[in-house]
Short mmCIF file of C-alpha atoms in Angstrom, two decimals:
data_model
loop_
_atom_site.label_atom_id
_atom_site.label_comp_id
_atom_site.label_asym_id
_atom_site.label_seq_id
_atom_site.Cartn_x
_atom_site.Cartn_y
_atom_site.Cartn_z
CA MET A 1 9.81 16.00 1.69
CA MET A 2 7.89 14.49 -1.18
CA SER A 3 8.14 10.91 -0.03
CA VAL A 4 9.13 8.79 2.89
CA PRO A 5 12.31 6.90 1.95
CA GLY A 6 11.33 3.40 0.86
CA PHE A 7 7.73 4.43 0.20
CA ASN A 8 7.90 5.16 -3.50
CA VAL A 9 4.53 3.79 -4.60
CA VAL A 10 4.79 5.11 -8.15
CA ASP A 11 7.94 3.01 -8.69
CA GLN A 12 5.93 -0.11 -7.83
CA LEU A 13 3.05 0.58 -10.21
CA GLN A 14 4.23 -1.45 -13.20
CA ALA A 15 5.07 -4.46 -11.04
CA LEU A 16 1.63 -4.17 -9.42
CA ARG A 17 -0.05 -3.95 -12.82
CA ARG A 18 1.80 -7.01 -14.04
CA TYR A 19 0.80 -9.01 -10.96
CA ALA A 20 -2.80 -7.83 -11.37
CA ARG A 21 -2.75 -9.00 -15.00
CA SER A 22 -1.56 -12.44 -13.94
CA LEU A 23 -4.42 -12.69 -11.44
CA ALA A 24 -7.23 -10.95 -13.30
CA ARG A 25 -6.13 -12.18 -16.76
CA ASN A 26 -7.62 -9.13 -18.39
CA GLU A 27 -5.99 -5.72 -18.74
CA SER A 28 -8.90 -3.48 -17.85
CA ASP A 29 -9.90 -5.61 -14.87
CA ALA A 30 -6.25 -5.59 -13.81
CA GLU A 31 -6.21 -1.80 -13.88
CA ASP A 32 -9.34 -1.71 -11.71
CA LEU A 33 -7.76 -4.18 -9.33
CA VAL A 34 -4.65 -2.01 -8.99
CA GLN A 35 -6.79 1.04 -8.28
CA GLN A 36 -8.74 -0.85 -5.66
CA THR A 37 -5.43 -1.97 -4.15
CA LEU A 38 -4.16 1.59 -3.92
CA VAL A 39 -7.37 2.77 -2.27
CA GLN A 40 -7.20 -0.03 0.30
CA ALA A 41 -3.49 0.63 0.86
CA TYR A 42 -4.34 4.29 1.47
CA VAL A 43 -6.87 3.35 4.12
CA LYS A 44 -4.48 1.01 5.89
CA ARG A 45 -1.26 2.92 5.19
CA SER A 46 -0.48 3.18 8.89
CA THR A 47 0.04 -0.61 8.93
CA PHE A 48 3.09 -0.30 6.68
CA GLN A 49 6.22 -0.80 8.77
CA GLN A 50 8.79 1.84 8.00
CA GLY A 51 11.75 0.19 6.33
CA GLY A 52 9.56 -2.77 5.37
CA ASN A 53 9.21 -4.30 1.92
CA LEU A 54 6.83 -1.96 0.11
CA ARG A 55 6.38 -4.25 -2.89
CA ALA A 56 5.52 -7.25 -0.72
CA TRP A 57 3.10 -5.11 1.30
CA LEU A 58 1.31 -3.81 -1.80
CA PHE A 59 1.29 -7.24 -3.46
CA GLY A 60 -0.28 -8.69 -0.31
CA ILE A 61 -3.05 -6.09 -0.40
CA LEU A 62 -3.61 -6.67 -4.11
CA HIS A 63 -3.79 -10.41 -3.59
CA ASN A 64 -6.32 -10.08 -0.77
CA ALA A 65 -8.40 -7.68 -2.81
CA PHE A 66 -8.42 -10.16 -5.66
CA ILE A 67 -9.27 -13.13 -3.44
CA SER A 68 -11.96 -11.44 -1.40
CA GLU A 69 -13.78 -9.57 -4.11
CA TRP A 70 -12.75 -10.41 -7.61
CA ARG A 71 -12.84 -14.12 -7.37
CA ARG A 72 -16.45 -14.14 -6.30
CA SER A 73 -17.62 -11.78 -8.95
CA VAL A 74 -20.03 -13.18 -11.46
CA ALA A 75 -17.84 -11.96 -14.26
CA GLU A 76 -15.19 -14.51 -13.36
CA ALA A 77 -16.61 -17.10 -15.67
CA ARG A 78 -16.54 -14.61 -18.50
CA ARG A 79 -12.96 -13.72 -17.69
CA ILE A 80 -11.86 -17.28 -18.09
CA GLN A 81 -13.50 -17.27 -21.52
CA ASP A 82 -11.83 -13.99 -22.36
CA SER A 83 -8.41 -14.85 -21.05
CA THR A 84 -7.01 -15.32 -24.51
CA ASP A 85 -7.92 -11.69 -25.27
CA PHE A 86 -4.88 -10.70 -23.32
CA ARG A 87 -1.91 -10.00 -25.52
CA PRO A 88 1.44 -8.77 -24.25
CA ASP A 89 3.04 -5.72 -25.81
CA HIS A 90 6.08 -7.81 -26.48
CA GLN A 91 6.13 -9.17 -30.03
CA SER A 92 8.77 -11.68 -30.86
CA PRO A 93 10.06 -11.59 -34.44
CA ASP A 94 10.51 -15.32 -34.16
CA GLN A 95 7.11 -16.76 -35.08
CA GLU A 96 7.76 -20.12 -33.52
CA HIS A 97 8.79 -18.52 -30.28
CA ALA A 98 5.78 -16.23 -30.40
CA VAL A 99 3.56 -19.28 -30.65
CA ARG A 100 5.40 -20.84 -27.74
CA LEU A 101 4.92 -17.68 -25.62
CA ALA A 102 1.22 -17.65 -26.42
CA GLN A 103 0.99 -21.29 -25.40
CA ILE A 104 2.78 -20.85 -22.12
CA ARG A 105 0.64 -17.83 -21.32
CA GLU A 106 -2.43 -19.91 -22.02
CA ALA A 107 -1.13 -22.67 -19.77
CA PHE A 108 -0.30 -20.17 -17.04
CA PHE A 109 -3.76 -18.58 -17.18
CA ALA A 110 -5.31 -22.03 -16.97
CA LEU A 111 -3.62 -22.68 -13.61
CA PRO A 112 -5.70 -22.33 -10.44
CA GLU A 113 -5.27 -18.83 -9.07
CA ASP A 114 -3.31 -19.90 -5.99
CA GLN A 115 -0.70 -21.61 -8.16
CA ARG A 116 -0.72 -18.67 -10.56
CA ALA A 117 0.00 -16.29 -7.70
CA VAL A 118 2.91 -18.37 -6.43
CA LEU A 119 4.43 -18.83 -9.87
CA HIS A 120 4.10 -15.12 -10.57
CA LEU A 121 5.75 -13.99 -7.35
CA VAL A 122 8.58 -16.54 -7.45
CA GLY A 123 9.09 -17.27 -11.15
CA ILE A 124 8.22 -13.95 -12.80
CA GLU A 125 8.81 -11.44 -10.03
CA GLY A 126 11.83 -13.28 -8.63
CA MET A 127 10.78 -12.94 -4.98
CA SER A 128 12.46 -15.07 -2.33
CA TYR A 129 10.36 -17.96 -1.04
CA ALA A 130 10.09 -16.26 2.35
CA ASP A 131 8.87 -12.95 0.89
CA ALA A 132 6.41 -14.68 -1.45
CA ALA A 133 5.01 -16.79 1.40
CA ALA A 134 4.64 -13.68 3.58
CA THR A 135 2.94 -11.80 0.75
CA LEU A 136 0.40 -14.57 0.33
CA GLY A 137 0.07 -15.23 4.05
CA ILE A 138 0.91 -18.94 3.70
CA PRO A 139 3.66 -21.18 5.13
CA VAL A 140 6.72 -21.76 2.94
CA GLY A 141 5.82 -25.47 2.75
CA THR A 142 2.47 -24.64 1.16
CA LEU A 143 4.18 -22.23 -1.20
CA MET A 144 6.64 -24.92 -2.32
CA SER A 145 3.88 -27.43 -2.83
CA ARG A 146 1.92 -25.02 -5.02
CA LEU A 147 5.06 -24.12 -6.92
CA SER A 148 5.80 -27.79 -7.64
CA ARG A 149 2.26 -28.41 -8.80
CA ALA A 150 2.24 -25.31 -11.00
CA ARG A 151 5.48 -26.38 -12.68
CA ALA A 152 4.31 -29.94 -13.12
CA ALA A 153 1.13 -28.64 -14.76
CA LEU A 154 3.10 -26.46 -17.17
CA ARG A 155 5.28 -29.43 -18.11
CA ASP A 156 2.22 -31.63 -18.69
CA PHE A 157 0.65 -28.92 -20.74
CA GLU A 158 3.67 -28.54 -22.96
CA GLN A 159 4.16 -32.25 -23.38
CA ALA A 160 0.60 -32.73 -24.56
CA PRO A 161 1.00 -33.48 -28.28
CA SER A 162 -2.02 -31.60 -29.60
CA ALA A 163 -4.16 -28.60 -28.84
CA GLU A 164 -6.85 -31.00 -27.70
CA GLY A 165 -4.36 -32.75 -25.41
CA ARG A 166 -3.32 -29.40 -23.97
CA ARG A 167 -6.93 -28.54 -23.33
CA ILE A 168 -7.38 -31.77 -21.43
CA ALA A 169 -4.16 -31.14 -19.51
CA ALA A 170 -5.43 -27.66 -18.65
CA LEU A 171 -8.74 -29.07 -17.47
CA ARG A 172 -6.90 -31.51 -15.28
CA VAL A 173 -4.98 -28.61 -13.82
CA ILE A 174 -8.15 -26.66 -13.08
CA GLY A 175 -9.62 -29.67 -11.37
CA GLY A 176 -6.55 -30.14 -9.17
CA THR A 177 -6.67 -29.82 -5.43
CA ASP A 178 -4.44 -27.92 -3.07
CA GLU A 179 -3.69 -30.56 -0.52
CA LEU A 180 -0.18 -30.72 0.81
CA MET B 1 11.75 -38.76 -8.43
CA SER B 2 15.29 -38.35 -7.24
CA SER B 3 17.58 -41.33 -6.71
CA ASP B 4 19.80 -39.29 -4.42
CA PRO B 5 17.99 -39.08 -1.09
CA GLU B 6 19.75 -35.83 -0.29
CA ILE B 7 18.40 -33.89 -3.25
CA THR B 8 14.74 -33.06 -2.77
CA ASP B 9 11.99 -31.49 -4.79
CA PHE B 10 12.65 -28.33 -2.79
CA ASP B 11 16.27 -28.30 -3.99
CA LEU B 12 15.28 -28.67 -7.63
CA ASN B 13 12.78 -25.81 -7.41
CA ALA B 14 15.24 -23.66 -5.49
CA TYR B 15 17.83 -24.43 -8.17
CA VAL B 16 15.45 -23.21 -10.88
CA ASP B 17 14.69 -20.09 -8.86
CA GLY B 18 18.31 -19.33 -8.01
CA GLN B 19 17.63 -19.56 -4.29
CA LEU B 20 20.34 -22.06 -3.32
CA SER B 21 23.67 -21.34 -1.73
CA PHE B 22 26.67 -21.77 -4.01
CA ALA B 23 27.69 -25.00 -2.26
CA ARG B 24 24.22 -26.51 -2.55
CA ARG B 25 24.00 -25.49 -6.18
CA LEU B 26 27.13 -27.49 -6.94
CA GLU B 27 25.62 -30.54 -5.24
CA VAL B 28 22.43 -30.21 -7.26
CA GLU B 29 24.42 -29.86 -10.46
CA ARG B 30 26.42 -32.99 -9.67
CA PHE B 31 23.14 -34.79 -9.10
CA LEU B 32 21.62 -33.50 -12.34
CA ALA B 33 24.65 -34.58 -14.33
CA ALA B 34 23.92 -38.14 -13.24
CA ASP B 35 20.12 -38.08 -13.54
CA GLN B 36 18.90 -37.32 -17.04
CA GLU B 37 15.24 -37.30 -16.19
CA ALA B 38 15.71 -34.79 -13.37
CA ALA B 39 17.96 -32.70 -15.63
CA ARG B 40 15.30 -32.61 -18.36
CA ARG B 41 12.71 -31.58 -15.85
CA VAL B 42 14.87 -28.78 -14.45
CA MET B 43 15.74 -27.50 -17.91
CA ALA B 44 12.06 -27.54 -18.87
CA ASP B 45 11.21 -25.56 -15.70
CA ILE B 46 13.95 -23.01 -16.36
CA SER B 47 12.83 -22.63 -19.95
CA ALA B 48 9.20 -22.24 -18.85
CA ARG B 49 10.19 -19.63 -16.29
CA ASN B 50 12.15 -17.62 -18.84
CA ASP B 51 9.37 -17.81 -21.40
CA LEU B 52 6.78 -16.82 -18.80
CA ARG B 53 8.78 -13.70 -18.07
CA LEU B 54 8.73 -12.86 -21.78
CA ALA B 55 5.08 -13.79 -22.16
CA LEU B 56 4.04 -11.60 -19.21
CA PRO B 57 6.40 -8.64 -19.47
CA VAL B 58 6.44 -5.60 -17.23
CA PRO B 59 3.78 -3.33 -18.77
CA THR B 60 5.26 -0.69 -21.04
CA ASP B 61 2.06 1.31 -21.34
CA GLU B 62 1.33 4.11 -18.90
CA PRO B 63 -0.96 3.42 -15.95
CA ALA B 64 -4.38 5.04 -16.23
CA PRO B 65 -4.39 8.65 -14.89
CA LYS B 66 -6.66 7.51 -12.05
CA THR B 67 -4.21 4.77 -11.10
CA MET B 68 -1.39 7.29 -11.05
CA ALA B 69 -3.44 9.71 -8.94
CA TYR B 70 -4.22 7.00 -6.38
CA ALA B 71 -0.55 5.99 -6.23
CA ARG B 72 0.55 9.59 -5.67
CA ARG B 73 -2.08 10.14 -3.03
CA LEU B 74 -0.86 7.08 -1.13
CA GLN B 75 2.74 8.19 -1.48
CA MET B 76 2.06 11.76 -0.38
CA ASN B 77 -0.03 10.77 2.57
CA ALA B 78 2.54 8.42 3.95
CA VAL B 79 4.56 11.59 4.43
CA GLY B 80 1.63 13.51 5.82
CA ALA B 81 0.72 10.72 8.18
CA ARG B 82 4.17 10.49 9.65
CA VAL B 83 4.78 14.21 10.03
CA ALA B 84 1.26 14.96 11.21
CA ARG B 85 1.56 12.31 13.89
CA ASN B 86 4.67 14.12 15.09
CA LEU B 87 2.83 17.40 15.04
CA LEU B 88 -0.06 16.02 17.01
CA ARG B 89 2.33 14.79 19.63
CA ALA B 90 4.05 18.15 19.50
CA ALA B 91 0.80 20.05 19.88
CA ALA B 92 -0.28 17.81 22.71
CA ALA B 93 3.07 18.13 24.45
CA ILE B 94 3.09 21.90 24.18
CA ILE B 95 -0.41 22.17 25.48
CA LEU B 96 0.18 19.76 28.34
CA VAL B 97 3.28 21.65 29.37
CA LEU B 98 1.37 24.93 29.20
CA ALA B 99 -1.53 23.49 31.11
CA GLY B 100 0.86 22.41 33.82
CA TRP B 101 2.37 25.87 34.09
CA LEU B 102 -1.01 27.51 34.23
CA ALA B 103 -2.27 25.08 36.82
CA ARG B 104 0.70 25.79 39.05
CA GLY B 105 0.13 29.52 38.59
CA GLU B 106 3.68 29.96 37.39
CA MET B 107 2.73 31.77 34.22
CA THR B 108 -0.16 33.72 32.88
CA ALA B 109 -1.67 32.89 29.55
CA SER B 110 0.07 35.88 27.98
CA ASP B 111 3.39 34.76 29.41
CA VAL B 112 2.78 31.45 27.78
CA ALA B 113 1.90 33.07 24.48
CA SER B 114 5.07 35.09 24.32
CA GLY B 115 7.07 32.27 25.83
CA LEU B 116 6.03 29.88 23.11
CA THR B 117 8.11 31.73 20.59
CA LYS B 118 11.07 32.05 22.92
CA ALA B 119 13.27 29.46 24.48
CA VAL B 120 10.60 27.74 26.60
CA ALA B 121 8.99 25.91 23.67
CA PRO B 122 11.06 22.91 22.59
CA PRO B 123 12.44 24.03 19.23
CA VAL B 124 12.27 20.54 17.76
CA LEU B 125 8.56 20.21 18.51
CA ILE B 126 7.80 23.60 17.01
CA SER B 127 9.75 22.84 13.84
CA ASP B 128 7.97 19.48 13.58
CA ALA B 129 4.66 21.25 13.95
CA VAL B 130 5.45 23.73 11.25
CA ARG B 131 6.82 21.07 8.90
CA SER B 132 3.68 19.08 9.34
CA TYR B 133 1.49 22.03 8.60
CA HIS B 134 3.38 22.55 5.37
CA ALA B 135 2.92 18.87 4.52
CA ALA B 136 -0.82 19.40 4.88
CA LEU B 137 -0.55 22.48 2.68
CA LEU B 138 1.22 20.48 0.04
CA ARG B 139 -1.40 17.76 0.18
CA SER B 140 -4.19 20.26 -0.21
CA GLU B 141 -2.44 21.74 -3.25
CA MET B 142 -2.28 18.35 -4.89
CA HIS B 143 -6.09 18.30 -5.17
CA PHE B 144 -6.19 14.56 -4.67
CA ALA B 145 -8.43 14.66 -1.67
CA PRO B 146 -11.90 15.76 -2.70
CA THR B 147 -13.57 18.30 -0.46
CA VAL B 148 -15.32 16.56 2.38
CA LYS B 149 -18.90 17.71 1.93
CA THR B 150 -20.30 16.65 5.24
CA VAL B 151 -18.53 16.03 8.47
CA ASP B 152 -20.30 13.43 10.50
CA ARG B 153 -19.64 14.74 13.98
CA LYS B 154 -21.27 11.82 15.69
CA ASP B 155 -19.08 9.33 13.83
CA ILE B 156 -15.93 11.26 14.60
CA GLU B 157 -16.86 11.88 18.20
CA SER B 158 -17.81 8.31 18.91
CA ALA B 159 -14.66 7.01 17.20
CA THR B 160 -12.20 9.41 18.79
CA HIS B 161 -13.94 10.78 21.91
CA ILE B 162 -12.89 14.17 20.62
CA ALA B 163 -15.58 16.83 20.34
CA LEU B 164 -15.22 18.80 17.14
CA PRO B 165 -15.63 22.55 17.65
CA ASN B 166 -18.12 24.30 15.42
CA LEU B 167 -16.28 25.65 12.43
CA PRO B 168 -16.99 29.10 10.97
CA ASP B 169 -19.76 28.74 8.39
CA ASN B 170 -17.65 29.68 5.41
CA TRP B 171 -14.81 27.28 6.20
CA GLU B 172 -14.62 24.10 4.18
CA VAL B 173 -13.24 20.79 5.39
CA LYS B 174 -10.75 19.51 2.79
CA ASP B 175 -9.43 16.47 4.60
CA ILE B 176 -9.79 14.61 7.88
CA GLU B 177 -7.18 12.30 9.36
CA VAL B 178 -7.45 10.26 12.52
CA PHE B 179 -4.28 8.92 14.12
CA PRO B 180 -4.07 6.31 16.81
CA SER B 181 -1.60 7.00 19.59
CA ASP B 182 -0.88 5.81 23.10
CA GLU B 183 -2.83 8.72 24.52
CA GLY B 184 -5.85 7.86 22.37
CA PRO B 185 -6.75 8.94 18.87
CA SER B 186 -6.00 12.40 17.63
CA LEU B 187 -7.58 14.32 14.82
CA GLU B 188 -6.27 16.54 12.05
CA LEU B 189 -8.59 18.57 9.84
CA THR B 190 -7.31 20.45 6.83
CA LEU B 191 -9.56 23.43 6.24
CA ASP B 192 -10.06 26.02 3.56
CA ALA B 193 -10.52 29.03 5.81
CA GLN B 194 -11.23 31.59 3.08
CA ASP B 195 -9.24 34.74 3.97
CA LEU B 196 -6.94 32.79 6.28
CA GLY B 197 -6.01 30.33 3.54
CA THR B 198 -5.38 26.70 4.43
CA VAL B 199 -5.68 26.11 8.15
CA SER B 200 -4.98 22.90 10.05
CA LEU B 201 -6.99 22.09 13.14
CA PHE B 202 -5.40 19.58 15.50
CA ALA B 203 -7.28 18.07 18.37
CA VAL B 204 -5.95 15.61 20.89
CA ARG B 205 -7.08 14.31 24.25
CA ALA B 206 -5.06 15.79 27.10
CA SER B 207 -4.29 13.81 30.21
CA ASP B 208 -5.29 16.68 32.50
CA ASP B 209 -8.64 18.37 32.61
CA ALA B 210 -8.13 22.09 32.08
CA GLN B 211 -9.60 25.23 30.57
CA ILE B 212 -7.21 27.32 28.54
CA ALA B 213 -8.47 30.36 26.70
CA PRO B 214 -7.44 30.71 23.05
CA THR B 215 -3.87 31.90 22.95
CA ALA B 216 -1.83 33.13 20.01
CA ALA B 217 1.70 32.15 19.15
CA HIS B 218 3.82 32.11 16.06
CA ASP B 219 6.78 30.44 14.51
CA GLY B 220 8.44 32.41 11.77
CA THR B 221 5.59 33.42 9.52
CA ASP B 222 3.31 30.60 10.69
CA ALA B 223 0.58 31.54 13.13
CA ILE B 224 -0.63 29.20 15.87
CA ALA B 225 -3.65 29.53 18.12
CA TYR B 226 -4.38 26.92 20.77
CA TRP B 227 -6.85 26.32 23.53
CA GLN B 228 -8.05 23.56 25.78
CA ASN B 229 -11.58 22.72 26.70
CA GLY B 230 -11.75 20.12 29.45
CA GLN B 231 -9.93 17.03 28.27
CA VAL B 232 -9.42 18.05 24.67
CA ALA B 233 -6.64 20.34 23.48
CA TYR B 234 -6.93 22.13 20.13
CA ALA B 235 -4.43 23.94 17.95
CA LEU B 236 -4.98 25.92 14.75
CA VAL B 237 -1.98 26.50 12.47
CA SER B 238 -1.96 28.72 9.41
CA ALA B 239 0.18 31.02 7.34
CA GLY B 240 -2.41 33.74 7.75
CA GLU B 241 -2.31 36.70 10.09
CA ARG B 242 -2.26 35.88 13.79
CA GLU B 243 -5.16 38.16 14.74
CA GLY B 244 -7.55 36.44 12.38
CA LEU B 245 -6.51 32.99 13.53
CA LEU B 246 -6.87 33.91 17.19
CA LYS B 247 -10.30 35.39 16.50
CA ALA B 248 -11.33 32.15 14.80
CA ALA B 249 -10.03 30.17 17.77
CA GLN B 250 -11.98 32.38 20.14
CA GLY B 251 -15.13 31.87 18.12
CA MET B 252 -14.66 28.12 18.06
CA SER B 253 -13.92 27.80 21.76
CA ALA B 254 -16.82 30.09 22.72
CA ASP B 255 -19.14 28.01 20.59
CA LYS B 256 -17.89 24.91 22.31
CA ASN B 257 -18.63 26.36 25.73
CA LYS B 258 -22.23 26.90 24.74
CA ASN B 259 -22.59 23.22 23.88
#
């Protein structure tokens, strides 16, 4: 009675919040983005196919909300500046590893958003290529190309010997194009 | 980058992501054993993926109360949407069947009213209708939907081609839902009807033009009052007393006739 089988939205909330954090790069903006997603999902809830993949459906709505509204917002520039404000709850006792996690997070946040989205869905969320491509509304070939570029950028970033080198590597990533 | 023409960039990524078949995985591993550069790259990608998962963990803090409320509203209304759609079909089907009987002169309105609660009404449709009404009740108890302060009749009428009857002055609209269907859109209003409690008003376009005077029926303790005005069929459902509901239906249909 309380819920349609397979439509447990509350169970998806933490995954949605994590995806929103990867896109918005700021916890309070991410929370707003999730709320906006849930409102839009409410409006278009009749488009959900019964028995369909609820997480992919919600992620798709969140992604579109981010692309269509958040990206254009004037605050985006500020968010990039503030991206290092984000700190995960997880604290590693191993200082060296903690530094490494901070670095990889920094490198990840420096990726263009389309590569960030792909790497999140596939690498962090563990979605199949087909589901991730459907969520983003792109062909699998485009998905794979973005995934390769995102991984190459992370490798470059890590191989850069100094903080300055990493900054340059990150800038190169930001300037990258999305041609197949 | 690969010296083996059979192993592609796709394979290396799919290896990292665990999306290869067992057989293909073995082939990739054989290839990696022979190609140190590719192996280093794959290990770096796997390590980056694992660290990214640690660096961006599933949030352990609670979602904001507002986030939770929105999530619950979406979850609850998926139920409401599905059951209410069934009810709208049920209400439409009942009314169309009744209209047919009346048109053929086989039954009087009072026959229909008493018949509704007997064997003539399809029991599945009635139980759907009642379930749906209770879903609306539940939704209204959740307090997620704010009271709808103004009902823009023109908007609703132009979107659905369904004329809203005038509601009693002291009734409040709590929620409005519009459902597409093959027969055209249908409308569900959840109303706070004061003494009558929570009342649902269903309106749907009928395929036959007919006039049916407000007629009372019931199912268990749930009261139903329905009528048809031209091409639109209406049904009120509530847990309140049947007399009051029928009176409300009469008022609403009389008002409509004046329009």
